[in-house]
PDB file of C-alpha atoms in Angstrom:
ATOM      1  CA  UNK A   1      -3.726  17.093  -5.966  1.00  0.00           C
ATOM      2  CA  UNK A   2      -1.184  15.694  -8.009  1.00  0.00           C
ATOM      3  CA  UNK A   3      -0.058  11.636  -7.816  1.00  0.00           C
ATOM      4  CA  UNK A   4       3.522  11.965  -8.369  1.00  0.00           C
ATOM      5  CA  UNK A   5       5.100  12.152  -5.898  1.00  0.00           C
ATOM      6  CA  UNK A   6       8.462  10.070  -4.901  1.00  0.00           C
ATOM      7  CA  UNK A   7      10.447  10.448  -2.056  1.00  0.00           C
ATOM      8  CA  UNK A   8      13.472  12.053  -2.776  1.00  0.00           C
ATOM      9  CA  UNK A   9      16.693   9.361  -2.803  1.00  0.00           C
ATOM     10  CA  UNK A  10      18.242  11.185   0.056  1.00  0.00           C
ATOM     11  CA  UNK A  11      16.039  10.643   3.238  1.00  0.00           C
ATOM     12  CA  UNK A  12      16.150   6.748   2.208  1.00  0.00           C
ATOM     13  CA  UNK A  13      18.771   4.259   1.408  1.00  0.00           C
ATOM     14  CA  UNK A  14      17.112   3.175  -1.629  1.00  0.00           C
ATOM     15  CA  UNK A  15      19.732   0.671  -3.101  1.00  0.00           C
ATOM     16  CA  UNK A  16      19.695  -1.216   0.603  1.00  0.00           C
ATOM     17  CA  UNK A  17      15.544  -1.799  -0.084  1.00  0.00           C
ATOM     18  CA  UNK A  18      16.266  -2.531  -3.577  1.00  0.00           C
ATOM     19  CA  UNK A  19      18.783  -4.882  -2.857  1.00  0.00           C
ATOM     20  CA  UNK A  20      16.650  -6.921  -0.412  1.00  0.00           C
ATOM     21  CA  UNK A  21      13.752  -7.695  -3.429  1.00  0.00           C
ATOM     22  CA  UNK A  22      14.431 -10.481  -5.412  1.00  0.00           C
ATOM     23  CA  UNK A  23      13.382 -11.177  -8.889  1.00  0.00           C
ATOM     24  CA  UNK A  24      11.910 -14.944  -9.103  1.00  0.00           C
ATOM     25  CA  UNK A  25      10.909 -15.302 -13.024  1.00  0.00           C
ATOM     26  CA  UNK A  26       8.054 -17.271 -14.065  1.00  0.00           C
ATOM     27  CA  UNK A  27       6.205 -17.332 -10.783  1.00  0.00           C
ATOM     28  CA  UNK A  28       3.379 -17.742 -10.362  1.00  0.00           C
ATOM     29  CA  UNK A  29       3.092 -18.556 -14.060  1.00  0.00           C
ATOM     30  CA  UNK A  30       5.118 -18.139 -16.648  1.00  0.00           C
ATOM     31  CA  UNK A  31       6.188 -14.814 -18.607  1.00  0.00           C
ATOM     32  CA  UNK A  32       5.824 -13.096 -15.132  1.00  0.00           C
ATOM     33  CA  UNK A  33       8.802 -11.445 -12.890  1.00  0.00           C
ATOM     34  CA  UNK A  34       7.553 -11.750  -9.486  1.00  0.00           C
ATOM     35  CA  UNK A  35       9.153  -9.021  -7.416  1.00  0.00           C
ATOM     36  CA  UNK A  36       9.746 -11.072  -3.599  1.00  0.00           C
ATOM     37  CA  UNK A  37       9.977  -9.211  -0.804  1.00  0.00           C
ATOM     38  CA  UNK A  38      10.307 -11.763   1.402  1.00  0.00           C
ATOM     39  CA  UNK A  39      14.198 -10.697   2.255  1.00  0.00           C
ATOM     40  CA  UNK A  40      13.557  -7.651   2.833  1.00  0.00           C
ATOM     41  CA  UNK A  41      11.378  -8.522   5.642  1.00  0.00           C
ATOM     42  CA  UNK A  42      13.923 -10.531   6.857  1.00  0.00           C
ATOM     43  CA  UNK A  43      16.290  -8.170   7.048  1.00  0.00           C
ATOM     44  CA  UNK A  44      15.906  -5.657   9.767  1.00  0.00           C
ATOM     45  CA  UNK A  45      18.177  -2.744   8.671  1.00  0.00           C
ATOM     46  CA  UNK A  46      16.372  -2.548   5.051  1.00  0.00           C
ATOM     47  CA  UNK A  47      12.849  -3.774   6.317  1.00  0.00           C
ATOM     48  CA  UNK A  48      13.474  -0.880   8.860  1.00  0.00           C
ATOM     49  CA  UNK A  49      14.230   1.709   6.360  1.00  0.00           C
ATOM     50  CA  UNK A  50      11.119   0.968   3.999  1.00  0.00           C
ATOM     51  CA  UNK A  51       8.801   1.607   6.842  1.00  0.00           C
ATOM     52  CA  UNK A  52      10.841   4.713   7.833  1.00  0.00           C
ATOM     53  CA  UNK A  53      10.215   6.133   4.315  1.00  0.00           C
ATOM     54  CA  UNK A  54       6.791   4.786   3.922  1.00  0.00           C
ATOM     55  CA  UNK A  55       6.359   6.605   7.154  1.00  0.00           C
ATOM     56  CA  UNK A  56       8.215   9.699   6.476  1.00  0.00           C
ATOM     57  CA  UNK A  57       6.214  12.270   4.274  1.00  0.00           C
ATOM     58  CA  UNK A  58       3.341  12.302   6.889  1.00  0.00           C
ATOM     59  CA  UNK A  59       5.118  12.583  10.138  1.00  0.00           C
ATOM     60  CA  UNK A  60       3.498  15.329  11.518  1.00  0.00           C
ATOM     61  CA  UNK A  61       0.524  15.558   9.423  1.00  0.00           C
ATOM     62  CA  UNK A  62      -1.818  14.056  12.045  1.00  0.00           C
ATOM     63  CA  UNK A  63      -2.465  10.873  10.712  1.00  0.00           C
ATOM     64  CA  UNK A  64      -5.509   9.022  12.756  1.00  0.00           C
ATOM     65  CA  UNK A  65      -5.788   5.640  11.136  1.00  0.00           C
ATOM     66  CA  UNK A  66      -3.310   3.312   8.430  1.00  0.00           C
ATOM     67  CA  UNK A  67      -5.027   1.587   5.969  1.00  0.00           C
ATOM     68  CA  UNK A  68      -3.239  -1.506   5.182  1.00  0.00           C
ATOM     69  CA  UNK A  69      -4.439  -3.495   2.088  1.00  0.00           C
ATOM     70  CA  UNK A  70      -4.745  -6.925   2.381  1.00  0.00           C
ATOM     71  CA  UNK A  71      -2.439  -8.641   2.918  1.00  0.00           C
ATOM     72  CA  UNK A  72       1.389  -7.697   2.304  1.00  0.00           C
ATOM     73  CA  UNK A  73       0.014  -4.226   3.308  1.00  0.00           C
ATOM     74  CA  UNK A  74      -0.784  -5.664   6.899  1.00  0.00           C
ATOM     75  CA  UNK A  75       2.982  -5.997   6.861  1.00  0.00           C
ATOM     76  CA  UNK A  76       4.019  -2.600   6.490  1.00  0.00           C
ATOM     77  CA  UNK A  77       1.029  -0.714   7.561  1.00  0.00           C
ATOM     78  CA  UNK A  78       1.328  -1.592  11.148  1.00  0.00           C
ATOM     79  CA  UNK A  79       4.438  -0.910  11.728  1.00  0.00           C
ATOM     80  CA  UNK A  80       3.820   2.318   9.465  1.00  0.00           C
ATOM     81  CA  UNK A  81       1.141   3.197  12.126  1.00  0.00           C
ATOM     82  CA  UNK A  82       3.288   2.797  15.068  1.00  0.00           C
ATOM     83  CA  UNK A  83       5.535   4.882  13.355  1.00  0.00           C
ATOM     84  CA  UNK A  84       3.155   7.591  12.999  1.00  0.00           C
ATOM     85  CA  UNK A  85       1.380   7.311  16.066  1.00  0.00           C
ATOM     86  CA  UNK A  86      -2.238   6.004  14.207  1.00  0.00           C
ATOM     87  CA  UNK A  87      -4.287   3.196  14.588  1.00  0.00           C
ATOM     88  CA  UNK A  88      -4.337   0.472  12.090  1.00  0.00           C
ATOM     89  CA  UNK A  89      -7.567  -0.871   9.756  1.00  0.00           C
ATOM     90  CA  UNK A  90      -7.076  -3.766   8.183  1.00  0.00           C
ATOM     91  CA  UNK A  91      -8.911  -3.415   4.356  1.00  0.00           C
ATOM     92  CA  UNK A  92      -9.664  -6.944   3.715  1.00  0.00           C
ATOM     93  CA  UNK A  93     -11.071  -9.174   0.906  1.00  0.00           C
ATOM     94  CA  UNK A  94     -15.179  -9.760   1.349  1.00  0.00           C
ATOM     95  CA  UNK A  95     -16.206 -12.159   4.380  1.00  0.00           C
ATOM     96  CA  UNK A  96     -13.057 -11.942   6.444  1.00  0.00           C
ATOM     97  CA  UNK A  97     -13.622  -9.867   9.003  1.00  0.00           C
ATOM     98  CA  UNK A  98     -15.455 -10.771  12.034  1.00  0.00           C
ATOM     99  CA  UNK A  99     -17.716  -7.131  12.408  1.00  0.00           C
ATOM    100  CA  UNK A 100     -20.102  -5.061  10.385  1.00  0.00           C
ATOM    101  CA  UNK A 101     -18.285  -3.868   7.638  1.00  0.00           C
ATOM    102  CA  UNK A 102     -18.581  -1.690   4.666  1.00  0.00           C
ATOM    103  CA  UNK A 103     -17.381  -2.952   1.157  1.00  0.00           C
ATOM    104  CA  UNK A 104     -16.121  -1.712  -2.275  1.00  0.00           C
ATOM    105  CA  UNK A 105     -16.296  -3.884  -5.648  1.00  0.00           C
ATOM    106  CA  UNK A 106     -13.117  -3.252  -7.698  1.00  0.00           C
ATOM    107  CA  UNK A 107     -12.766  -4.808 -11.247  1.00  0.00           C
ATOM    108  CA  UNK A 108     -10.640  -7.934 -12.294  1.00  0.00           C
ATOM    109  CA  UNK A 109      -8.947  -8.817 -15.316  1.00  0.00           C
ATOM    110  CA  UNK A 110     -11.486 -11.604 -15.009  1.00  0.00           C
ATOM    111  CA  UNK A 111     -14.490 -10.195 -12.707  1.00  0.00           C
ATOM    112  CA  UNK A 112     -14.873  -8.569  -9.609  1.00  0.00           C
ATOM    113  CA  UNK A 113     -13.204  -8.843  -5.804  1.00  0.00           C
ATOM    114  CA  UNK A 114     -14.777  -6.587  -3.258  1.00  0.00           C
ATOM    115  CA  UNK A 115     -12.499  -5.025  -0.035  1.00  0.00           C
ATOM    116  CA  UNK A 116     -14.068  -4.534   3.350  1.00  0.00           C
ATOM    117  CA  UNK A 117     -13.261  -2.872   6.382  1.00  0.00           C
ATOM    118  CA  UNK A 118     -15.056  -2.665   9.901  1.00  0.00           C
ATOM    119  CA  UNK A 119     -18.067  -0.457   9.625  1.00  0.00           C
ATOM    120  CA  UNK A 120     -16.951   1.720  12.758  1.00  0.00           C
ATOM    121  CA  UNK A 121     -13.185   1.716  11.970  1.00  0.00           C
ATOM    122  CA  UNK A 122     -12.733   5.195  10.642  1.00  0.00           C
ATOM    123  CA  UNK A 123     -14.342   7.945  12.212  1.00  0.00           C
ATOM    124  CA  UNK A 124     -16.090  11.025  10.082  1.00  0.00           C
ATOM    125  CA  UNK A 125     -13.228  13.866   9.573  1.00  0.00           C
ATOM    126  CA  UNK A 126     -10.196  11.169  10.804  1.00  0.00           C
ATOM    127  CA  UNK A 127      -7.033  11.572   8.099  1.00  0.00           C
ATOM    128  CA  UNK A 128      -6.030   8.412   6.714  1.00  0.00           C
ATOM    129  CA  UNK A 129      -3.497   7.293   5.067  1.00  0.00           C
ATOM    130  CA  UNK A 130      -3.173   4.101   3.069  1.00  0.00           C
ATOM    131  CA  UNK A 131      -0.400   1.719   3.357  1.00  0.00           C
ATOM    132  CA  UNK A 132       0.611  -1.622   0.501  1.00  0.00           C
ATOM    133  CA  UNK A 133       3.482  -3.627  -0.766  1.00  0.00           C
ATOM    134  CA  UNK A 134       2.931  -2.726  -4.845  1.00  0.00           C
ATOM    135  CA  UNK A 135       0.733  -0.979  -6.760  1.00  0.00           C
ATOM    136  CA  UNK A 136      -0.103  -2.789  -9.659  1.00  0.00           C
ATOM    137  CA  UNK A 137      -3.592  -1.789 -11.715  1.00  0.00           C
ATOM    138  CA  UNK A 138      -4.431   0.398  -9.137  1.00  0.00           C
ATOM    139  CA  UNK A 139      -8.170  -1.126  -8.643  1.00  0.00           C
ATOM    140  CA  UNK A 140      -7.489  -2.395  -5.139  1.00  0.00           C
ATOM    141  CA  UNK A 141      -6.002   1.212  -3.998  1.00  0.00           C
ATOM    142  CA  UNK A 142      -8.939   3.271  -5.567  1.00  0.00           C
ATOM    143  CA  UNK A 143     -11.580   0.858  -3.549  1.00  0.00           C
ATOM    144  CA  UNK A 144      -9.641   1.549  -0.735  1.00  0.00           C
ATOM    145  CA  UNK A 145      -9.672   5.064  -1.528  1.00  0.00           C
ATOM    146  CA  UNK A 146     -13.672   4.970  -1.889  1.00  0.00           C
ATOM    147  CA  UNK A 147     -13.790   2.990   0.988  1.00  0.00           C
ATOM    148  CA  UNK A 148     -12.274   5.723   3.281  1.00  0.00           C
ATOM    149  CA  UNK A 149     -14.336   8.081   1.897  1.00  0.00           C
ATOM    150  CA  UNK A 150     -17.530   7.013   2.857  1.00  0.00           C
ATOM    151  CA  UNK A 151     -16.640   6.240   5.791  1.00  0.00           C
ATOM    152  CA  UNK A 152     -16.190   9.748   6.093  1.00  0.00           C
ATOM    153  CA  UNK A 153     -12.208  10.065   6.188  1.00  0.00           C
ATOM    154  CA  UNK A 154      -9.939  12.527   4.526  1.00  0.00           C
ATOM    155  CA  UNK A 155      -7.526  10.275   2.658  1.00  0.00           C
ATOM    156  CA  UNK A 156      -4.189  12.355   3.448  1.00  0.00           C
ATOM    157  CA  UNK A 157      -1.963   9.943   1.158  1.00  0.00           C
ATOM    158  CA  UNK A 158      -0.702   6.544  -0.474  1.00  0.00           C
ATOM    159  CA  UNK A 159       2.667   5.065   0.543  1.00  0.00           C
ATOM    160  CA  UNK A 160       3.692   1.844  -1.155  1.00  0.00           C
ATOM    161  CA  UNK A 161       6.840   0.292  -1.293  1.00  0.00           C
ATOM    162  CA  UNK A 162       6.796  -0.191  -5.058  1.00  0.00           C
ATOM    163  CA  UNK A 163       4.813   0.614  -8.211  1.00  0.00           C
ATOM    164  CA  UNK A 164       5.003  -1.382 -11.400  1.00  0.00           C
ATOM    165  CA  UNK A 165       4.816   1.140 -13.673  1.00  0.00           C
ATOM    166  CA  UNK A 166       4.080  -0.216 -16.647  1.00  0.00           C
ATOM    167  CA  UNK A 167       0.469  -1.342 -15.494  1.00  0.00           C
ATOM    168  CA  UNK A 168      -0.439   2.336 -15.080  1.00  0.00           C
ATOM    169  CA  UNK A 169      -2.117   2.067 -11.486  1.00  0.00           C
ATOM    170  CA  UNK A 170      -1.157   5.547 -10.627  1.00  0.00           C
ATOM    171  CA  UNK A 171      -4.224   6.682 -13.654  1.00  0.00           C
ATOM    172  CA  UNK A 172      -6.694   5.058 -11.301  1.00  0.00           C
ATOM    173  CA  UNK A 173      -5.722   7.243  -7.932  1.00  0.00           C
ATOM    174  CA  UNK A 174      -4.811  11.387  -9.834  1.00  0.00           C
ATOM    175  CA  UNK A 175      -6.806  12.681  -6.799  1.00  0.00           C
ATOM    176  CA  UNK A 176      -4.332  10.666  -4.409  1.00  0.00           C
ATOM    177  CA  UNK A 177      -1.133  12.012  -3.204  1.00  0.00           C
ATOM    178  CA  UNK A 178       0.436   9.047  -4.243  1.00  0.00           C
ATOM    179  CA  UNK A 179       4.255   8.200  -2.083  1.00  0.00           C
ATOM    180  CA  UNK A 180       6.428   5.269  -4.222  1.00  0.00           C
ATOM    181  CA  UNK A 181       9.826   3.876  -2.608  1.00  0.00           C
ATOM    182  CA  UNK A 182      10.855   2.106  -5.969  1.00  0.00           C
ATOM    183  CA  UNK A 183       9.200   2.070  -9.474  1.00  0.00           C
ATOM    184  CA  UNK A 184       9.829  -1.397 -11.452  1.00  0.00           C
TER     185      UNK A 184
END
């Protein structure tokens, strides 16, 4: 299944999103462009439109559960999940949730992080699709990936808002329809 996917410029006012993400150099450290979208969420019309395109390619598919990774991808999975009618798993970092979970190691630059979700959250045969803000190296997407998997889910897609390109994420997911609003 090919990764390449990008929603095409006329179901979604791309230049409203992309003009409600600022560029703040030098955070968190320097040499880095940190891409904010803390205006978009504060503006309804374009926060409105991302999850309408995040959304769109799987209305109708019979989506069961949103996998939102943590924790910008709490932000627009739920609403990406109301959209579509789903229910919503959080995919959080080890020790955070409450409940039996199941977990996935994903490497670092530096090490290891693992992602969890509730043991009992996705159901054997339930489609899934998974919901974040950016994909970046990709390593927290394929654990979430895994993590739906054996769980026994059919992963049906990825939706992010945006994908910086340059750090290649997408190689980690070619088995992933893969959904990007913007690619930086």
């Amino acid at each position: 299944m090919p990764n390449d996917t990008v929603i095409p410029e006329t179901t979604v006012d791309i230049a409203l999103i992309e003009a409600h993400i600022r560029d703040v150099p030098d955070f968190p450290r320097e040499g880095i462009l940190f891409k904010d979208i803390t205006p978009l969420l504060n503006h309804r019309k374009a926060f409105a439109a991302s999850i309408d395109a995040l959304a769109a390619p799987y209305r109708g598919m019979g989506v069961d559960h949103v996998v939102g990774l943590e924790a910008r991808g709490f932000i627009f999975g739920t609403p990406v999940a109301m959209e579509l009618g789903a229910g919503f798993v959080p995919a959080r970092k080890a020790g955070k949730l409450p409940s039996e979970t199941i977990g996935q190691a994903y490497d670092l630059e530096y090490g290891t992080a693992t992602v969890e979700i509730h043991a009992d959250a996705i159901t054997p045969g339930s489609r899934v699709l998974i919901v974040d803000d950016v994909l970046a190296t990709g390593g927290t997407g394929r654990a979430a990936v895994e993590l739906v998997r054996r769980a026994g889910g059919t992963v049906v897609g990825f939706s992010v808002l945006m994908e910086l390109s340059a750090l290649q994420g997408r190689e980690k997911l070619p088995d992933v329809e893969l959904h990007t609003l913007l690619s930086v």
